[in-house]
Coordinates of N, CA, C and O in Angstrom, one line a residue:
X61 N 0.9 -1.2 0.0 CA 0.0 0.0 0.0 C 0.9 1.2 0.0 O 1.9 1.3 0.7
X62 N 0.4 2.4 -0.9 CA 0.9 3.7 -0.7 C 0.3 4.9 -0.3 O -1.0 4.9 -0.2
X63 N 1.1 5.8 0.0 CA 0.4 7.2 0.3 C 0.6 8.2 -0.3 O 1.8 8.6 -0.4
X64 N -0.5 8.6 -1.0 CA -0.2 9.9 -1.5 C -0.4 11.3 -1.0 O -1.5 11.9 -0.9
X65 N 1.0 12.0 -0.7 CA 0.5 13.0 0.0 C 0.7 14.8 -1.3 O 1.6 15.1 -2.1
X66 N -0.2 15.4 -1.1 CA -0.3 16.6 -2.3 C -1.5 17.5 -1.4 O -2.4 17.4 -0.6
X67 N -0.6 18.5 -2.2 CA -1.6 19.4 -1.9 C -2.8 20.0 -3.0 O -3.9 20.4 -2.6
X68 N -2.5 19.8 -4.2 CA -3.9 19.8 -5.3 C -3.9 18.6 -5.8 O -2.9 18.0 -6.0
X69 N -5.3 18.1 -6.1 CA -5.6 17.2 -7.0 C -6.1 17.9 -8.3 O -6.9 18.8 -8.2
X70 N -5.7 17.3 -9.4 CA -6.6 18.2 -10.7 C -7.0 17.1 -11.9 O -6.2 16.2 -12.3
X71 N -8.0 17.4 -12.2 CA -8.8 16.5 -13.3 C -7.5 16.0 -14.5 O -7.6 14.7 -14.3
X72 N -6.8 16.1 -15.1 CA -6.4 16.0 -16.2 C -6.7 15.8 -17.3 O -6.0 15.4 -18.2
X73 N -8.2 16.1 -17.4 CA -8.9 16.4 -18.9 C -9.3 18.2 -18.8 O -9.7 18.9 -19.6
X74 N -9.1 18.4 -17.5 CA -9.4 19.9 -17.4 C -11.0 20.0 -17.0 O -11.4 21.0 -16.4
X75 N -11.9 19.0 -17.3 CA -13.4 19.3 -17.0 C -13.9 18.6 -15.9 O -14.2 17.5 -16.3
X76 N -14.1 18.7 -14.7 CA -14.8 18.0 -14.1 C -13.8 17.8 -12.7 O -12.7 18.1 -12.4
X77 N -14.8 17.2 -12.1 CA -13.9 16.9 -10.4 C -13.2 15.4 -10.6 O -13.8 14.5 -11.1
X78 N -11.9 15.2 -10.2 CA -11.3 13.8 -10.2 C -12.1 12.9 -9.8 O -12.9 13.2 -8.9
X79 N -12.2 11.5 -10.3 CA -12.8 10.0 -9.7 C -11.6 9.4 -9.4 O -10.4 9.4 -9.9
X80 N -12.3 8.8 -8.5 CA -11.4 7.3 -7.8 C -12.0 6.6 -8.2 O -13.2 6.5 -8.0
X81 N -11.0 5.6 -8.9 CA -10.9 4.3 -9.7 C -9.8 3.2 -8.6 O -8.6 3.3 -8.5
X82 N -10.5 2.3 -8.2 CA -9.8 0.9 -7.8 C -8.5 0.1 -9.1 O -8.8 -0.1 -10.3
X83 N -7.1 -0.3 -8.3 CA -6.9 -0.8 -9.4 C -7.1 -1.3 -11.0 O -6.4 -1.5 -12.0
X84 N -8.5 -1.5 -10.9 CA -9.1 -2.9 -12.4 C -9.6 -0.8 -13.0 O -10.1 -0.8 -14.1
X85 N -9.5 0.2 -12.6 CA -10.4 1.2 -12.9 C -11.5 1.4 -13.2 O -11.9 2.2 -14.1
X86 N -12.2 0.6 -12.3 CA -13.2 1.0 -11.7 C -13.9 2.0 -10.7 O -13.9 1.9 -9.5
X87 N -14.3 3.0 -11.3 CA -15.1 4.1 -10.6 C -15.3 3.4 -8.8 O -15.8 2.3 -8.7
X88 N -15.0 4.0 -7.8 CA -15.3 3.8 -6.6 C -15.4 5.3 -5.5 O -15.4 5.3 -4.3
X89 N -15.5 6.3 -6.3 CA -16.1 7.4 -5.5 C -15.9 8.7 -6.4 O -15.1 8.8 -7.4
X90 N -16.5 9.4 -6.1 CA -16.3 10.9 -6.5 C -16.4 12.0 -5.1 O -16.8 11.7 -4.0
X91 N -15.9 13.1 -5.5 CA -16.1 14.1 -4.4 C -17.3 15.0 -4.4 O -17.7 15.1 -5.6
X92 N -18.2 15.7 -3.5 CA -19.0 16.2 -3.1 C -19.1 17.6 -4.1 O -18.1 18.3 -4.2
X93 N -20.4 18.0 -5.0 CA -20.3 18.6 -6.1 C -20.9 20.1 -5.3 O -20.6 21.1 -5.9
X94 N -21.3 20.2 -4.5 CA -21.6 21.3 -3.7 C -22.4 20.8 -2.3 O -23.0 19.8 -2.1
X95 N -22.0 21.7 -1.4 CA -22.7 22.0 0.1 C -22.8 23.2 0.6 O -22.2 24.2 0.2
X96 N -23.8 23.2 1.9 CA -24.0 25.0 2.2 C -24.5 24.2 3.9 O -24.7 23.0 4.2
X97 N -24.7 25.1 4.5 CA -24.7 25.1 6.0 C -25.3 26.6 5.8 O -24.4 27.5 5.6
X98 N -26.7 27.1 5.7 CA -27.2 28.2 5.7 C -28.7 28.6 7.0 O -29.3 27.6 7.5
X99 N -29.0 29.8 7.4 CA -29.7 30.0 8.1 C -31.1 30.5 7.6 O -31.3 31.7 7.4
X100 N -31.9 29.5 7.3 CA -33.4 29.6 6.5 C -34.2 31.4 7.2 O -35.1 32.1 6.6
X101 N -33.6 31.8 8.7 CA -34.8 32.7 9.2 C -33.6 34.0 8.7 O -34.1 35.1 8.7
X102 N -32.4 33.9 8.4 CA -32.0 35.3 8.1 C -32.5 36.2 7.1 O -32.9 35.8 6.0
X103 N -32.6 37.2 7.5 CA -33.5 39.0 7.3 C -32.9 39.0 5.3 O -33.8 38.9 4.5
X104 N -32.1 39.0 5.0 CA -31.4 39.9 4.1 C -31.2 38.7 2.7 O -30.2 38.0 2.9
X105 N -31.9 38.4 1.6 CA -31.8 37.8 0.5 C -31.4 38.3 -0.5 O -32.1 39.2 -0.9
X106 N -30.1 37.9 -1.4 CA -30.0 36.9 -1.3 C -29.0 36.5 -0.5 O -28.1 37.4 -0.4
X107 N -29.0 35.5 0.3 CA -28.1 34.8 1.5 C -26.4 34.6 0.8 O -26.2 33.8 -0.1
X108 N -25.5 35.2 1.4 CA -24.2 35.0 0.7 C -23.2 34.4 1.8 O -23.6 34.2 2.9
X109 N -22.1 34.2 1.6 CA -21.2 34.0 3.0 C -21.1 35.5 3.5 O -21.5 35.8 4.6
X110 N -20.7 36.2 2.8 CA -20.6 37.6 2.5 C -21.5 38.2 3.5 O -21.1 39.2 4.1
X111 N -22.3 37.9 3.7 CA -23.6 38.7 4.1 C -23.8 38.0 5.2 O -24.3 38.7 6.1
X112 N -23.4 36.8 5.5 CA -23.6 36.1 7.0 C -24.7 35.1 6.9 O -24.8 34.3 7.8
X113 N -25.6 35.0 5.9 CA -26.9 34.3 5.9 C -26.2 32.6 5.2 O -26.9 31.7 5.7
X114 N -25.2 32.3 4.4 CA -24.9 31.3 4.7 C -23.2 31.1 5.8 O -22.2 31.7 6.0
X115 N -23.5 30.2 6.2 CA -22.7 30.0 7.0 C -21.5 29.0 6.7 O -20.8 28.7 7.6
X116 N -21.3 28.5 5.8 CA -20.1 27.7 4.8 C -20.8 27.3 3.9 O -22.0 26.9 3.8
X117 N -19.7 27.4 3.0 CA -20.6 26.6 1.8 C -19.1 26.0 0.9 O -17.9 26.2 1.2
X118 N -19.7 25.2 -0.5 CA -18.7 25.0 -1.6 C -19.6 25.0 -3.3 O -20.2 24.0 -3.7
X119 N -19.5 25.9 -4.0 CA -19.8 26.1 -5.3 C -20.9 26.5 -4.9 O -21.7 26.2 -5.8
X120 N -21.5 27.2 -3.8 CA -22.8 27.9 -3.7 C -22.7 29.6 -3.6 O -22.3 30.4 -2.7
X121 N -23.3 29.9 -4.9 CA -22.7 31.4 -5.4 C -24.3 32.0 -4.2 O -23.8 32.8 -3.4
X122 N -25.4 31.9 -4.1 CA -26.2 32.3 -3.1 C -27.6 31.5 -3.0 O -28.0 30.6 -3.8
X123 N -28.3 32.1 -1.9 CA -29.5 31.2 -1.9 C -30.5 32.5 -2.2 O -30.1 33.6 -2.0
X124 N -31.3 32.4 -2.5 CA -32.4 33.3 -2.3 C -33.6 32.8 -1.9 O -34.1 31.8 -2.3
X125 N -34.2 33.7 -0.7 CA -35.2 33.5 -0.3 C -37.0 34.0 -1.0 O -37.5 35.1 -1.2
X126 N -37.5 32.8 -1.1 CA -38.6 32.8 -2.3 C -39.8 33.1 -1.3 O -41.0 33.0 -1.7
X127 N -39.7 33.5 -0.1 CA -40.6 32.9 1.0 C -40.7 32.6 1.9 O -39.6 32.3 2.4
X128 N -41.8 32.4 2.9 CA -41.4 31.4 4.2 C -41.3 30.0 3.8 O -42.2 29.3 3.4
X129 N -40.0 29.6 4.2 CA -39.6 28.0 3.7 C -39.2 27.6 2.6 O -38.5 26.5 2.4
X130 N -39.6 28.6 1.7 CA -39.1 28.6 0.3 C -37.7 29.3 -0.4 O -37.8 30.4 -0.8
X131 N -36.5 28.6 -0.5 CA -35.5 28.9 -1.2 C -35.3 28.0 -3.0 O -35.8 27.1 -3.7
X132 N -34.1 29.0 -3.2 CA -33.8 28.8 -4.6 C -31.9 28.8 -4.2 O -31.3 29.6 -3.6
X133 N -31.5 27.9 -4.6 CA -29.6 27.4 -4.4 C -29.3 27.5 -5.3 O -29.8 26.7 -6.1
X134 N -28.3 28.5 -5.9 CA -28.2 29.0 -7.1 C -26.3 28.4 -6.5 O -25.8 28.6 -5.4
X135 N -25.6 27.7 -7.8 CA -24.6 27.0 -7.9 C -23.5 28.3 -8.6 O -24.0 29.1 -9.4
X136 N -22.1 28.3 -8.3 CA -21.0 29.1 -9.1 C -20.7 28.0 -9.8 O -21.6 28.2 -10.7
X137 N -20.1 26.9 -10.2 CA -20.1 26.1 -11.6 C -21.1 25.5 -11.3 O -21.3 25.0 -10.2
X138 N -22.1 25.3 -13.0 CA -23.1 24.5 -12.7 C -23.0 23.4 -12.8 O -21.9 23.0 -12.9
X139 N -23.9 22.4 -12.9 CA -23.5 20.9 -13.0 C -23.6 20.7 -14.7 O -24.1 21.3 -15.6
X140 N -23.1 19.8 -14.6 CA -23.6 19.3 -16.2 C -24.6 18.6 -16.9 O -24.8 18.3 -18.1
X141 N -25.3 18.2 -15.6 CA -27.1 17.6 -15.9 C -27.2 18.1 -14.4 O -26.5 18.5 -13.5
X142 N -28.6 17.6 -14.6 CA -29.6 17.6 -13.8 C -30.1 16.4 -13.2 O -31.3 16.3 -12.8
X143 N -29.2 15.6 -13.1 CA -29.5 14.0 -12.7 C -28.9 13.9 -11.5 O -29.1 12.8 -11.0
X144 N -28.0 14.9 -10.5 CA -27.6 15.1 -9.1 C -28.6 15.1 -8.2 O -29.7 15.5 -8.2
X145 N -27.8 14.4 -7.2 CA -29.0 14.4 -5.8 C -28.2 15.2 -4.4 O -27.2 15.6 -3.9
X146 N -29.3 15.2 -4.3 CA -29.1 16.4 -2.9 C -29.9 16.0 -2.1 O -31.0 15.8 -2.4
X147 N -29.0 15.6 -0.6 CA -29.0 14.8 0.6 C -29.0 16.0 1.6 O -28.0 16.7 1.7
X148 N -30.3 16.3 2.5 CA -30.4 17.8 3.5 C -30.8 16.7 4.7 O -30.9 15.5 4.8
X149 N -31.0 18.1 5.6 CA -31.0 18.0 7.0 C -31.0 19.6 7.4 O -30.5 20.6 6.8
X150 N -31.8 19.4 8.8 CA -31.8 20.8 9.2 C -32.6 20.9 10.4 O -33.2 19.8 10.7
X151 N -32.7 21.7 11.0 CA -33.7 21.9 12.7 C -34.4 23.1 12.6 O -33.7 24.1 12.5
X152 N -35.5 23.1 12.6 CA -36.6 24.0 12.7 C -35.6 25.6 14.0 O -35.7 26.8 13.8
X153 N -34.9 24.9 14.8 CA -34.8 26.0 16.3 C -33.1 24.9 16.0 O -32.6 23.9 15.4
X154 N -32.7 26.5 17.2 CA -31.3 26.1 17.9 C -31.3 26.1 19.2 O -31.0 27.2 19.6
X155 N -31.4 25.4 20.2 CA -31.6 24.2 19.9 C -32.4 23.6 19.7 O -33.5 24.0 20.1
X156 N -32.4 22.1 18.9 CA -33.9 21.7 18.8 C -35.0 21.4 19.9 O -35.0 20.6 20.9
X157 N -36.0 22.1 19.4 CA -37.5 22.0 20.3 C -38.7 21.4 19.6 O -39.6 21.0 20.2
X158 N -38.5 21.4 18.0 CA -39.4 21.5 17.6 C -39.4 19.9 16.1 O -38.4 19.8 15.3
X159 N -40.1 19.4 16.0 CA -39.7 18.0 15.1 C -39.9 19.2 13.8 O -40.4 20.3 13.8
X160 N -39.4 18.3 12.8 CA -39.6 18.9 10.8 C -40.0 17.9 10.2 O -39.5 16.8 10.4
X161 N -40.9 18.0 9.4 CA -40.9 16.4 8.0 C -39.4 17.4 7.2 O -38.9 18.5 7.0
X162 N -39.4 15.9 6.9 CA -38.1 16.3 5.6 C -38.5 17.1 4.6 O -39.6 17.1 4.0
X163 N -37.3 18.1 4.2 CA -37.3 18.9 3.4 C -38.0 18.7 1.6 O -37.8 17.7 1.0
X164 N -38.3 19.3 1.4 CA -38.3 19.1 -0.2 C -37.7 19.7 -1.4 O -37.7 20.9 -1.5
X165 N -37.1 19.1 -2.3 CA -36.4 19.4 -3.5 C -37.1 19.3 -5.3 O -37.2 18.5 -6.2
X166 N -37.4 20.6 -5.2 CA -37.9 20.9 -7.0 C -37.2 21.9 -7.8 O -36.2 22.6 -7.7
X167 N -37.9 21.6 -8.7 CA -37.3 22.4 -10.2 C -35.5 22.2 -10.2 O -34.7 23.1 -10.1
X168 N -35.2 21.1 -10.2 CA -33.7 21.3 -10.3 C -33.4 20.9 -11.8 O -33.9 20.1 -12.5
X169 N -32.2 22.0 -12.1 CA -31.6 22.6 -13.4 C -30.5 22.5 -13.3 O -30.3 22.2 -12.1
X170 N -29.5 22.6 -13.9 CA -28.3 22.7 -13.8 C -27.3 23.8 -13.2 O -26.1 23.6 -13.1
X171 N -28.0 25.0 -12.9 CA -27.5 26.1 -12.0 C -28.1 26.2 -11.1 O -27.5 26.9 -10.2
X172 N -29.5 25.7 -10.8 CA -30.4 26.0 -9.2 C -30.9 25.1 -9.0 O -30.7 24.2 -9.9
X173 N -31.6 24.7 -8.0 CA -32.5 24.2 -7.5 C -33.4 24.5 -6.3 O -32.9 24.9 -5.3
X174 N -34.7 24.3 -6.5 CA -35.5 25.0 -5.1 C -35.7 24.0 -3.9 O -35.5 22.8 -4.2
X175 N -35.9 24.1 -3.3 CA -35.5 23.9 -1.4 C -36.7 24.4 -0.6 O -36.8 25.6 -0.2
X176 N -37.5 23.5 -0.3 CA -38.4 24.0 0.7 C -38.5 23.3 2.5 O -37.8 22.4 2.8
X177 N -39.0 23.8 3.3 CA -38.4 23.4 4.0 C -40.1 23.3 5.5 O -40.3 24.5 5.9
X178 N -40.7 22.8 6.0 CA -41.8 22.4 6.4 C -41.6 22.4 8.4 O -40.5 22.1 8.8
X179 N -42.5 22.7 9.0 CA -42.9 21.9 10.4 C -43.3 20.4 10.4 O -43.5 19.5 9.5
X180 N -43.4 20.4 11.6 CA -44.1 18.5 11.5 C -45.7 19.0 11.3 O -46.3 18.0 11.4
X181 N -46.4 19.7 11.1 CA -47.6 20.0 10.4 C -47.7 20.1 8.6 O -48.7 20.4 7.9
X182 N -46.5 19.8 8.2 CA -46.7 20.1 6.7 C -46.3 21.6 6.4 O -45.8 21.9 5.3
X183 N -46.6 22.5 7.3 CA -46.7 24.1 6.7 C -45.3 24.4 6.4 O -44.4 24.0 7.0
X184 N -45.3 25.0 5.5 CA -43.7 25.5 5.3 C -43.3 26.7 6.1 O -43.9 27.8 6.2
X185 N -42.3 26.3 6.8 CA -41.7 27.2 7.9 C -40.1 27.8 7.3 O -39.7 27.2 6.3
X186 N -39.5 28.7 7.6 CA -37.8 28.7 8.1 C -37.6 28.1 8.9 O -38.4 28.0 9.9
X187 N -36.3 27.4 8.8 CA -35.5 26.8 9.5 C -34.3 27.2 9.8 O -33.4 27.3 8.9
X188 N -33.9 27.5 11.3 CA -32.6 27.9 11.6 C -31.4 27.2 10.8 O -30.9 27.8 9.9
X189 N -31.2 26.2 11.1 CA -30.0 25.9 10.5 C -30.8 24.5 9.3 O -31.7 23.7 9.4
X190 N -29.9 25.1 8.3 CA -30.6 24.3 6.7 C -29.0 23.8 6.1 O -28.2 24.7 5.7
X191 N -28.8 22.2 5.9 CA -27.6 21.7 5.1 C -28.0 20.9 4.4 O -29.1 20.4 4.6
X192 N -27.0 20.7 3.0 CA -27.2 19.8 2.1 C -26.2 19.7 1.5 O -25.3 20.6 1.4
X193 N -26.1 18.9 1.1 CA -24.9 18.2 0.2 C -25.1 17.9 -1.6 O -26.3 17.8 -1.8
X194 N -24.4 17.8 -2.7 CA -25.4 17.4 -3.8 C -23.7 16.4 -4.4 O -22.5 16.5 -4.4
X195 N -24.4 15.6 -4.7 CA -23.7 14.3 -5.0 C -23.6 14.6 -7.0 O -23.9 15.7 -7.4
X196 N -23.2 13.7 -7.8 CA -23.5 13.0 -8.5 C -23.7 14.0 -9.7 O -23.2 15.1 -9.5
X197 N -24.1 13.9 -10.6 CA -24.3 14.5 -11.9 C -22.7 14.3 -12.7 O -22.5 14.7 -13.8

């Protein structure tokens, strides 16, 4: 076994994020194509790191708020389909007091996708802290 130690990895076709390939080269993982860690109840849209309304993120140029509950995750490189999934989580309150049904994910395109976000009654609420991850494409 070896170790590779570096400080950049880079595509060598120039387009796209590196895969890991097992000896036979076989695909066995890719890296994480965007994430954000943002606060669903902040005042000021659209949400930037900049502005304080997201709180980390990766290839998330901003969110805009469409609503109560209702966002829009607008991507800095977009993907190249629309066949990516996006895996969330998030708490109504800090700390939690309050249960959520899971989030919902529509209209996704290759530069946005909308994000809604509910109470355990169904109604669409803000949520203090709102994460997601988007895999794949």
């Amino acid at each position: 076994m070896s170790t590779l130690k570096t400080g950049t990895v880079q595509n060598n076709t120039g387009t796209g994020a590196p895969l890991f390939k097992n000896n036979a080269g076989t695909e066995i993982g890719q890296l994480v194509k965007a994430y954000a860690n943002f606060d669903g109840t902040f005042g000021t849209s659209p949400y930037t790191e900049a502005n304080g309304g997201i709180r980390d993120s990766f290839n998330i140029t901003s969110i805009t708020d469409n609503g109560t509950g209702l966002y829009t995750v607008n991507f800095t490189n977009a993907m190249p389909n629309a066949n990516y999934t996006v895996v969330l989580g998030g708490s109504r309150d800090l700390p939690e007091i309050s249960r959520c049904f899971p989030a919902n994910i529509d209209q996704i395109g290759t530069s946005s996708f909308d994000l809604t976000t509910h109470n355990d009654g169904s109604t669409e609420v803000d949520w203090e802290l709102v994460t997601f991850a988007v895999l794949g494409a």
